[in-house]
Amino acid sequence: MSIAYADVIVDLQQGDSGKGKIANALCKMNDYTHVIRYNGGNNAGHTIYHNGKKIVTHAIPIGVVHGIKSIIGSGCVVNAEHFFNELRELQNAGVQTAGLVFIAANAHVITDEHLAEDRQDNVIGTTKRGNGPAYRDKYARKGIRAMDVPQLQPFIIDLYEELHRSPNRMARILFEGAQGFGLDIDWGNYPYVTSSHCTVGGAILNGVPPQAIRDVWGVAKIYETYVGAKSFEPPDAIFKKIRELGNEYGATTGRPRQCNWLDLGTLKKAVDINGVNKVVFNKMDIMSQIGEWRLYDDQGQTRSYDSEDAMKRYIYEELPNVKQIVWSDNPNGF
Ligand code: IMP
Ligand code: MG
């Protein structure tokens, strides 16, 4: 095997947990040779701050900002026009992209027909980026793969050749996930889900054996957010406050995110199913400003704590197999 190891980032909630920030921090801390986006399309939005500049990517992995080969994996769907726009935006922000950005040959493409169809959605509350129809056609065996699109030719890469057959190199991979456990096609709250695999299983579908996995980083916020058609936010005014203080508006669509207390029961399930050994809780600063410490336990009961420390102690007890928990309120990294 020519893979040294692969770290995987999974979102333990409904997306928007701050994966981009963690990917950025891990790129600085490790000597990765590849960053691979393993699922989804440009329905995602990953925001990072690089040299003081805000950069939002939707399809291209954040590794490119660090000069690391960045690949849109075989588990993804790609909108070619959007891809070229995003490449241009990165270049305009001063990011070197030449020779660094690739698309897996067997990734599928999002067509204008997919987009037109998704724009009609009024049941799921999709991002209207054509994801569902593109994945449907992939599985119906009538999709178009990236390797068959002439304008994408300069960016096409064969993941098997790249990761297993390149001489003199042991690949060190970071898998960057999109969306999250609650939106996963199999484990999420169906049908209010996305159309791809957001779990660690989705990462290894990109041509990497399970033995290569080193760390599985689970990313969460200290409260929940969700964007889509179902009702998620309780009527209490405090959730409006969390939305304003936390600036909980979609990076892709600008839609307000519905807010709720941390759902520790579902988070534990996501930790177990993904084999998560490291967890990051983001936005601790927002909860400090709110000044209330609450969560739902695995019986769905609300629990309240007198202090941040008391709630942290409970979370540690509930996640005994997790080796490391990082409590983060730093927008730039851990
Ligand atoms: P789709 O992935 O555009 O089909 O949308 C399906 C559901 O997933 C909707 O509820 C979207 O709001 C949600 N969703 C898709 N991508 C993201 C994301 O990156 N962050 C948060 N929610 C997302
Ligand atoms: Mg996001």
Short mmCIF file of C-alpha atoms and ligand atoms in Angstrom, two decimals:
data_model
loop_
_atom_site.label_atom_id
_atom_site.label_comp_id
_atom_site.label_asym_id
_atom_site.label_seq_id
_atom_site.Cartn_x
_atom_site.Cartn_y
_atom_site.Cartn_z
CA MET A 1 0.00 0.00 0.00
CA SER A 2 1.32 3.40 -0.78
CA ILE A 3 -0.87 5.27 1.66
CA ALA A 4 0.77 6.23 4.95
CA TYR A 5 -2.46 7.31 6.61
CA ALA A 6 -5.71 9.15 6.09
CA ASP A 7 -7.44 11.45 8.56
CA VAL A 8 -11.15 12.01 8.08
CA ILE A 9 -13.30 14.99 9.04
CA VAL A 10 -16.96 14.19 9.64
CA ASP A 11 -19.71 16.53 10.72
CA LEU A 12 -21.66 15.14 13.68
CA GLN A 13 -24.70 17.38 13.11
CA GLN A 14 -26.62 18.94 10.18
CA GLY A 15 -23.69 20.59 8.41
CA ASP A 16 -22.32 24.06 9.13
CA SER A 17 -20.44 22.87 12.21
CA GLY A 18 -17.15 24.51 11.19
CA LYS A 19 -15.46 21.72 9.25
CA GLY A 20 -13.65 24.19 7.00
CA LYS A 21 -11.94 25.73 9.98
CA ILE A 22 -10.84 22.33 11.30
CA ALA A 23 -9.61 21.25 7.87
CA ASN A 24 -7.60 24.44 7.73
CA ALA A 25 -6.11 23.85 11.19
CA LEU A 26 -5.26 20.20 10.41
CA CYS A 27 -3.54 21.27 7.17
CA LYS A 28 -1.26 23.51 9.22
CA MET A 29 -0.55 20.83 11.84
CA ASN A 30 0.14 17.90 9.48
CA ASP A 31 2.24 17.28 6.43
CA TYR A 32 -0.59 16.11 4.14
CA THR A 33 0.14 15.27 0.51
CA HIS A 34 -3.55 15.32 -0.49
CA VAL A 35 -6.81 16.83 0.68
CA ILE A 36 -9.82 15.04 -0.78
CA ARG A 37 -13.45 16.17 -0.62
CA TYR A 38 -15.34 12.91 -0.34
CA ASN A 39 -19.04 13.71 -0.78
CA GLY A 40 -21.53 16.28 -1.96
CA GLY A 41 -21.14 19.11 -4.42
CA ASN A 42 -21.31 22.88 -4.31
CA ASN A 43 -24.27 22.66 -1.94
CA ALA A 44 -21.59 22.96 0.77
CA GLY A 45 -19.88 26.11 1.95
CA HIS A 46 -16.62 26.03 3.87
CA THR A 47 -15.44 29.31 5.34
CA ILE A 48 -11.89 29.91 6.52
CA TYR A 49 -9.74 32.89 7.37
CA HIS A 50 -6.37 32.81 5.62
CA ASN A 51 -3.84 35.59 6.16
CA GLY A 52 -6.68 37.69 7.54
CA LYS A 53 -8.81 37.17 4.43
CA LYS A 54 -12.15 35.39 4.46
CA ILE A 55 -12.25 32.59 1.88
CA VAL A 56 -15.40 30.56 1.14
CA THR A 57 -15.11 27.40 -0.94
CA HIS A 58 -18.02 25.26 -2.06
CA ALA A 59 -16.48 22.39 -3.99
CA ILE A 60 -12.68 22.69 -3.94
CA PRO A 61 -10.96 21.35 -0.81
CA ILE A 62 -9.32 23.90 1.45
CA GLY A 63 -5.89 22.19 1.07
CA VAL A 64 -5.22 24.28 -2.03
CA VAL A 65 -4.78 27.33 0.19
CA HIS A 66 -1.82 25.51 1.80
CA GLY A 67 -0.28 24.40 -1.49
CA ILE A 68 -1.52 20.82 -1.03
CA LYS A 69 -2.93 18.78 -3.91
CA SER A 70 -6.69 19.14 -3.56
CA ILE A 71 -9.06 16.67 -5.16
CA ILE A 72 -12.82 16.61 -5.63
CA GLY A 73 -13.31 12.90 -4.96
CA SER A 74 -15.23 10.12 -6.67
CA GLY A 75 -18.04 10.45 -4.10
CA CYS A 76 -18.75 14.01 -5.27
CA VAL A 77 -20.86 15.66 -7.93
CA VAL A 78 -19.40 18.61 -9.82
CA ASN A 79 -20.96 21.59 -11.54
CA ALA A 80 -18.34 22.47 -14.18
CA GLU A 81 -19.33 26.13 -14.53
CA HIS A 82 -19.30 26.61 -10.78
CA PHE A 83 -15.94 24.81 -10.56
CA PHE A 84 -14.31 27.29 -12.94
CA ASN A 85 -15.85 30.25 -11.10
CA GLU A 86 -14.57 28.98 -7.78
CA LEU A 87 -11.11 28.42 -9.22
CA ARG A 88 -11.10 32.02 -10.46
CA GLU A 89 -12.28 33.33 -7.08
CA LEU A 90 -9.45 31.51 -5.31
CA GLN A 91 -6.95 32.94 -7.78
CA ASN A 92 -8.39 36.43 -7.27
CA ALA A 93 -7.88 35.95 -3.53
CA GLY A 94 -4.19 35.31 -4.23
CA VAL A 95 -4.29 31.50 -3.91
CA GLN A 96 -1.96 29.54 -6.21
CA THR A 97 -4.09 26.84 -7.84
CA ALA A 98 -1.98 25.74 -10.82
CA GLY A 99 -1.19 22.03 -10.69
CA LEU A 100 -2.97 21.61 -7.36
CA VAL A 101 -6.67 21.24 -8.08
CA PHE A 102 -8.11 18.00 -9.49
CA ILE A 103 -11.36 16.16 -10.02
CA ALA A 104 -11.64 12.37 -9.74
CA ALA A 105 -12.25 10.82 -13.17
CA ASN A 106 -15.25 8.92 -11.82
CA ALA A 107 -16.93 11.84 -10.04
CA HIS A 108 -20.28 12.71 -11.59
CA VAL A 109 -21.37 16.02 -13.04
CA ILE A 110 -24.33 18.25 -12.29
CA THR A 111 -26.03 19.29 -15.55
CA ASP A 112 -28.31 22.22 -16.37
CA GLU A 113 -31.23 19.76 -16.33
CA HIS A 114 -30.32 18.71 -12.78
CA LEU A 115 -30.22 22.33 -11.73
CA ALA A 116 -33.56 23.16 -13.35
CA GLU A 117 -35.19 20.18 -11.66
CA ASP A 118 -33.75 20.96 -8.22
CA ARG A 119 -34.98 24.57 -8.47
CA GLN A 120 -38.54 23.16 -8.39
CA ASP A 121 -37.99 21.51 -4.99
CA ASN A 122 -40.36 22.70 -2.30
CA VAL A 123 -40.45 19.60 -0.11
CA ILE A 124 -36.90 19.11 1.21
CA GLY A 125 -35.64 22.68 1.15
CA THR A 126 -32.53 21.83 -0.86
CA THR A 127 -29.78 24.29 -1.68
CA LYS A 128 -31.05 24.15 -5.32
CA ARG A 129 -27.60 23.22 -6.58
CA GLY A 130 -28.75 20.11 -8.47
CA ASN A 131 -27.34 17.56 -6.06
CA GLY A 132 -30.28 15.19 -5.68
CA PRO A 133 -30.99 14.82 -9.41
CA ALA A 134 -27.26 14.35 -10.16
CA TYR A 135 -26.90 11.53 -7.64
CA ARG A 136 -30.18 9.98 -8.78
CA ASP A 137 -28.90 9.80 -12.36
CA LYS A 138 -25.58 8.40 -11.14
CA TYR A 139 -27.34 5.52 -9.41
CA ALA A 140 -29.77 5.08 -12.29
CA ARG A 141 -26.64 4.56 -14.43
CA LYS A 142 -27.45 7.41 -16.77
CA GLY A 143 -25.19 10.08 -15.31
CA ILE A 144 -22.18 11.75 -16.91
CA ARG A 145 -18.77 11.34 -15.33
CA ALA A 146 -16.20 14.11 -15.03
CA MET A 147 -13.77 12.25 -17.28
CA ASP A 148 -16.29 12.53 -20.13
CA VAL A 149 -16.56 16.31 -20.00
CA PRO A 150 -14.05 17.90 -22.42
CA GLN A 151 -13.56 21.20 -20.51
CA LEU A 152 -12.66 19.29 -17.30
CA GLN A 153 -9.91 17.23 -18.99
CA PRO A 154 -6.97 19.29 -17.63
CA PHE A 155 -8.16 18.61 -14.06
CA ILE A 156 -8.98 14.92 -14.22
CA ILE A 157 -7.12 12.54 -11.93
CA ASP A 158 -7.38 8.76 -11.44
CA LEU A 159 -7.47 8.20 -7.68
CA TYR A 160 -6.15 4.65 -7.95
CA GLU A 161 -3.11 5.72 -9.98
CA GLU A 162 -2.55 8.72 -7.75
CA LEU A 163 -2.88 7.07 -4.34
CA HIS A 164 -1.74 3.51 -4.97
CA ARG A 165 0.52 3.47 -8.01
CA SER A 166 2.67 6.59 -7.72
CA PRO A 167 6.25 5.52 -7.11
CA ASN A 168 8.37 6.79 -4.18
CA ARG A 169 5.62 8.32 -2.19
CA MET A 170 3.46 7.48 0.75
CA ALA A 171 0.29 9.52 0.55
CA ARG A 172 -0.84 11.34 3.68
CA ILE A 173 -4.45 12.24 3.12
CA LEU A 174 -6.97 14.51 4.74
CA PHE A 175 -10.56 13.68 3.82
CA GLU A 176 -12.80 16.69 4.03
CA GLY A 177 -16.49 15.90 4.37
CA ALA A 178 -19.49 18.02 3.49
CA GLN A 179 -22.96 18.26 5.10
CA GLY A 180 -23.30 16.04 8.18
CA PHE A 181 -24.62 13.00 10.01
CA GLY A 182 -28.16 14.38 10.35
CA LEU A 183 -28.24 14.96 6.57
CA ASP A 184 -26.69 11.62 5.63
CA ILE A 185 -28.68 9.69 3.02
CA ASP A 186 -28.78 6.56 5.22
CA TRP A 187 -28.45 7.77 8.81
CA GLY A 188 -29.99 11.22 8.64
CA ASN A 189 -33.57 12.29 9.18
CA TYR A 190 -34.88 10.92 5.85
CA PRO A 191 -36.28 12.41 3.64
CA TYR A 192 -34.84 15.70 5.02
CA VAL A 193 -31.36 14.67 3.96
CA THR A 194 -28.85 15.26 1.22
CA SER A 195 -28.16 12.62 -1.44
CA SER A 196 -24.65 11.51 -0.45
CA HIS A 197 -22.81 9.59 2.28
CA CYS A 198 -21.57 12.00 4.96
CA THR A 199 -20.04 9.33 7.20
CA VAL A 200 -16.51 7.89 7.32
CA GLY A 201 -17.80 5.17 5.00
CA GLY A 202 -18.26 7.87 2.37
CA ALA A 203 -14.59 8.79 2.68
CA ILE A 204 -13.24 5.30 2.05
CA LEU A 205 -15.47 4.98 -1.00
CA ASN A 206 -12.92 7.30 -2.61
CA GLY A 207 -10.42 4.50 -3.25
CA VAL A 208 -8.78 4.17 0.17
CA PRO A 209 -8.77 0.98 2.26
CA PRO A 210 -10.24 1.16 5.78
CA GLN A 211 -6.88 0.21 7.35
CA ALA A 212 -5.45 3.52 6.13
CA ILE A 213 -7.66 5.54 8.48
CA ARG A 214 -5.73 7.15 11.36
CA ASP A 215 -7.87 9.79 13.08
CA VAL A 216 -11.56 10.45 12.62
CA TRP A 217 -12.26 14.02 13.65
CA GLY A 218 -15.88 14.66 14.51
CA VAL A 219 -16.88 18.31 14.28
CA ALA A 220 -19.88 19.83 16.04
CA LYS A 221 -21.13 23.11 17.39
CA ILE A 222 -22.07 23.43 21.03
CA TYR A 223 -25.64 23.98 19.81
CA GLU A 224 -27.52 22.66 16.77
CA THR A 225 -28.46 24.36 13.53
CA TYR A 226 -30.39 23.09 10.51
CA VAL A 227 -31.34 24.57 7.15
CA GLY A 228 -34.18 23.04 5.18
CA ALA A 229 -37.93 22.57 4.98
CA LYS A 230 -38.74 20.75 8.23
CA SER A 231 -39.48 22.58 11.45
CA PHE A 232 -36.51 22.34 13.81
CA GLU A 233 -36.35 25.39 16.04
CA PRO A 234 -38.49 25.61 19.21
CA PRO A 235 -40.46 28.87 19.55
CA ASP A 236 -38.35 30.33 22.42
CA ALA A 237 -36.73 33.72 21.80
CA ILE A 238 -33.36 32.44 22.98
CA PHE A 239 -32.85 30.60 19.68
CA LYS A 240 -33.27 33.84 17.76
CA LYS A 241 -30.57 35.25 19.98
CA ILE A 242 -28.27 32.31 19.24
CA ARG A 243 -28.89 32.85 15.50
CA GLU A 244 -27.94 36.52 15.70
CA LEU A 245 -24.93 36.13 17.97
CA GLY A 246 -23.71 33.05 16.11
CA ASN A 247 -24.39 34.61 12.70
CA GLU A 248 -26.26 31.48 11.71
CA TYR A 249 -27.02 32.22 8.08
CA GLY A 250 -26.11 29.83 5.24
CA ALA A 251 -22.70 30.27 3.57
CA THR A 252 -24.19 28.95 0.31
CA THR A 253 -27.75 30.26 0.22
CA GLY A 254 -27.83 32.96 2.92
CA ARG A 255 -30.89 31.27 4.49
CA PRO A 256 -31.36 31.69 8.26
CA ARG A 257 -30.42 28.49 10.08
CA GLN A 258 -32.93 27.11 12.60
CA CYS A 259 -31.30 26.70 16.01
CA ASN A 260 -31.73 24.37 18.97
CA TRP A 261 -29.79 23.04 21.96
CA LEU A 262 -27.08 20.45 21.42
CA ASP A 263 -28.54 16.99 20.69
CA LEU A 264 -26.04 14.82 22.55
CA GLY A 265 -28.01 11.62 21.89
CA THR A 266 -27.65 11.94 18.11
CA LEU A 267 -24.07 13.15 18.48
CA LYS A 268 -23.18 9.99 20.43
CA LYS A 269 -24.73 7.91 17.67
CA ALA A 270 -22.65 9.79 15.08
CA VAL A 271 -19.50 9.24 17.17
CA ASP A 272 -20.18 5.49 17.44
CA ILE A 273 -21.10 4.94 13.80
CA ASN A 274 -18.13 6.94 12.48
CA GLY A 275 -15.57 5.60 14.97
CA VAL A 276 -14.74 9.17 15.95
CA ASN A 277 -11.69 9.40 18.24
CA LYS A 278 -11.34 13.20 18.34
CA VAL A 279 -14.12 15.74 18.68
CA VAL A 280 -14.14 19.49 18.21
CA PHE A 281 -16.94 21.58 19.68
CA ASN A 282 -17.05 24.94 17.92
CA LYS A 283 -18.68 28.22 18.92
CA MET A 284 -18.10 27.87 22.64
CA ASP A 285 -17.84 31.68 22.73
CA ILE A 286 -21.41 32.08 21.48
CA MET A 287 -22.80 29.90 24.27
CA SER A 288 -20.74 31.83 26.80
CA GLN A 289 -22.39 35.00 25.57
CA ILE A 290 -25.83 33.36 25.79
CA GLY A 291 -24.98 32.33 29.31
CA GLU A 292 -27.22 29.24 29.34
CA TRP A 293 -25.79 25.75 29.21
CA ARG A 294 -28.28 23.19 27.96
CA LEU A 295 -28.45 20.04 25.90
CA TYR A 296 -30.75 17.12 25.05
CA ASP A 297 -29.51 13.82 26.46
CA ASP A 298 -29.89 10.46 24.75
CA GLN A 299 -33.43 10.13 26.11
CA GLY A 300 -34.34 13.44 24.43
CA GLN A 301 -34.65 15.14 27.83
CA THR A 302 -33.37 18.69 28.30
CA ARG A 303 -30.62 19.06 30.86
CA SER A 304 -29.45 22.41 32.21
CA TYR A 305 -26.10 23.20 33.81
CA ASP A 306 -24.98 25.98 36.13
CA SER A 307 -21.74 26.45 34.29
CA GLU A 308 -19.84 25.68 31.14
CA ASP A 309 -17.58 23.36 33.12
CA ALA A 310 -20.49 21.34 34.45
CA MET A 311 -21.82 20.76 30.94
CA LYS A 312 -18.35 19.86 29.66
CA ARG A 313 -17.95 17.31 32.46
CA TYR A 314 -21.21 15.65 31.44
CA ILE A 315 -20.14 15.52 27.77
CA TYR A 316 -16.79 13.92 28.70
CA GLU A 317 -18.63 11.24 30.67
CA GLU A 318 -21.00 10.56 27.80
CA LEU A 319 -18.20 10.13 25.24
CA PRO A 320 -15.86 7.65 26.98
CA ASN A 321 -14.29 6.32 23.76
CA VAL A 322 -13.27 9.73 22.48
CA LYS A 323 -9.56 10.32 23.14
CA GLN A 324 -9.52 14.07 22.75
CA ILE A 325 -12.11 16.84 22.91
CA VAL A 326 -11.22 20.32 21.71
CA TRP A 327 -13.41 23.20 22.90
CA SER A 328 -13.02 25.93 20.32
CA ASP A 329 -14.05 29.53 20.05
CA ASN A 330 -11.26 30.66 17.82
CA PRO A 331 -12.47 31.48 14.29
CA ASN A 332 -9.02 30.78 12.83
CA GLY A 333 -8.28 27.30 14.07
CA PHE A 334 -8.60 25.21 17.16
P1 IMP B 1 -29.26 19.37 -1.02
O1 IMP B 1 -27.99 18.74 -0.53
O2 IMP B 1 -29.02 20.68 -1.71
O3 IMP B 1 -30.08 18.42 -1.83
O4 IMP B 1 -30.16 19.73 0.26
C1 IMP B 1 -30.70 18.73 1.11
C2 IMP B 1 -30.70 19.23 2.54
O5 IMP B 1 -29.36 19.34 3.00
C3 IMP B 1 -31.34 20.60 2.75
O6 IMP B 1 -31.94 20.62 4.02
C4 IMP B 1 -30.12 21.54 2.72
O7 IMP B 1 -30.35 22.74 3.40
C5 IMP B 1 -29.10 20.68 3.44
N1 IMP B 1 -27.71 20.99 3.08
C6 IMP B 1 -27.06 20.65 1.95
N2 IMP B 1 -25.79 21.07 2.00
C7 IMP B 1 -25.63 21.68 3.19
C8 IMP B 1 -24.51 22.29 3.85
O8 IMP B 1 -23.39 22.35 3.34
N3 IMP B 1 -24.74 22.80 5.08
C9 IMP B 1 -25.95 22.71 5.68
N4 IMP B 1 -27.01 22.14 5.12
C10 IMP B 1 -26.85 21.63 3.89
MG MG B 2 -21.09 24.31 5.46
#
